Amino acid sequence: MRVERLQTVPAELVDGFYALYADAFEPLRVLAAARHVLSPVEFAEEMADERIDKYVAFDDDGTAVGLTTFTGDLSSVPWIEPAYFAARHPEHAARDAIFYLGFTLTDPRAQRGRVFRATLQPIIDRMVAARGVVAFDICAHNDTVRHLSRGIERSMSAACEISMQPQDVQTYYSVECHGPKATTPAVAA
């Protein structure tokens, strides 16, 4: 298996990666309050955005079997606020050493763990070299049920000394109205 760092994903791979992406993220439509599924157009735009690195894993036959996105330009991630991270990590911001780990996709026919580790390793190497900060977001379902943050923490801590803590929490509420309040009849005086 080899991993290539690409600035843009070749057009002939975008549709196949989108199919994997849609399969992986579609269940989150009913499991997470925030929108996690990009449209095909939004996905293609991200695949063409040169500010976002794409680590693409190819199997021994040359077939693309995995993709992880990663960027040092937080302005390329529309759902986060770069100033938030710069305020909390000013020394890293001054060195351009704040990064964002986007998403990872693996073809289900491939060995998922092996592909994930293969695409994550060059990112970890960059983090170690930069002595950087990497931010990422995980919905509650993927964190509490699939334990994705633990997997990332294990992978990072195998390569370097780390500290990891949640940065922020967005809580969604809903209020259901059950009709007008019953009024209490006035008591005659």
Tab-separated table of N, CA, C and O in Angstrom, residues 32-34 138-140 167-175:
chain	number	residue	atom	x	y	z
A	32	ALA	N	-26.962	12.806	14.122
A	32	ALA	CA	-26.285	14.031	14.546
A	32	ALA	C	-27.111	15.241	14.135
A	32	ALA	O	-27.642	15.286	13.022
A	33	ALA	N	-27.203	16.216	15.032
A	33	ALA	CA	-28.000	17.413	14.748
A	33	ALA	C	-27.341	18.305	13.697
A	33	ALA	O	-28.023	18.927	12.889
A	34	ALA	N	-26.028	18.399	13.709
A	34	ALA	CA	-25.319	19.209	12.723
A	34	ALA	C	-25.271	18.457	11.393
A	34	ALA	O	-25.261	17.226	11.364
A	138	ILE	N	-15.999	15.497	16.068
A	138	ILE	CA	-16.659	14.197	16.010
A	138	ILE	C	-18.030	14.367	16.658
A	138	ILE	O	-18.124	14.902	17.768
A	139	CYS	N	-19.077	13.925	15.999
A	139	CYS	CA	-20.406	14.010	16.608
A	139	CYS	C	-20.476	13.042	17.791
A	139	CYS	O	-19.671	12.111	17.911
A	140	ALA	N	-21.423	13.272	18.685
A	140	ALA	CA	-21.552	12.464	19.902
A	140	ALA	C	-21.678	10.977	19.578
A	140	ALA	O	-21.071	10.134	20.244
A	167	GLN	N	-12.477	20.837	23.039
A	167	GLN	CA	-12.330	22.278	22.904
A	167	GLN	C	-13.643	23.026	23.107
A	167	GLN	O	-13.642	24.110	23.653
A	168	ASP	N	-14.720	22.478	22.640
A	168	ASP	CA	-15.992	23.183	22.707
A	168	ASP	C	-17.104	22.149	22.528
A	168	ASP	O	-16.871	21.065	22.005
A	169	VAL	N	-18.283	22.500	22.970
A	169	VAL	CA	-19.443	21.634	22.801
A	169	VAL	C	-20.593	22.493	22.299
A	169	VAL	O	-20.858	23.551	22.852
A	170	GLN	N	-21.223	22.034	21.275
A	170	GLN	CA	-22.424	22.694	20.760
A	170	GLN	C	-23.582	21.781	21.111
A	170	GLN	O	-23.623	20.634	20.663
A	171	THR	N	-24.505	22.255	21.929
A	171	THR	CA	-25.643	21.441	22.332
A	171	THR	C	-26.890	21.935	21.608
A	171	THR	O	-27.198	23.119	21.632
A	172	TYR	N	-27.577	21.038	20.969
A	172	TYR	CA	-28.805	21.360	20.261
A	172	TYR	C	-29.982	20.997	21.162
A	172	TYR	O	-29.984	19.940	21.784
A	173	TYR	N	-30.954	21.878	21.230
A	173	TYR	CA	-32.164	21.638	22.008
A	173	TYR	C	-33.366	21.708	21.086
A	173	TYR	O	-33.317	22.329	20.028
A	174	SER	N	-34.444	21.086	21.508
A	174	SER	CA	-35.716	21.274	20.822
A	174	SER	C	-36.776	21.478	21.895
A	174	SER	O	-36.681	20.938	22.996
A	175	VAL	N	-37.733	22.293	21.576
A	175	VAL	CA	-38.863	22.548	22.467
A	175	VAL	C	-40.111	22.135	21.705
A	175	VAL	O	-40.349	22.612	20.597
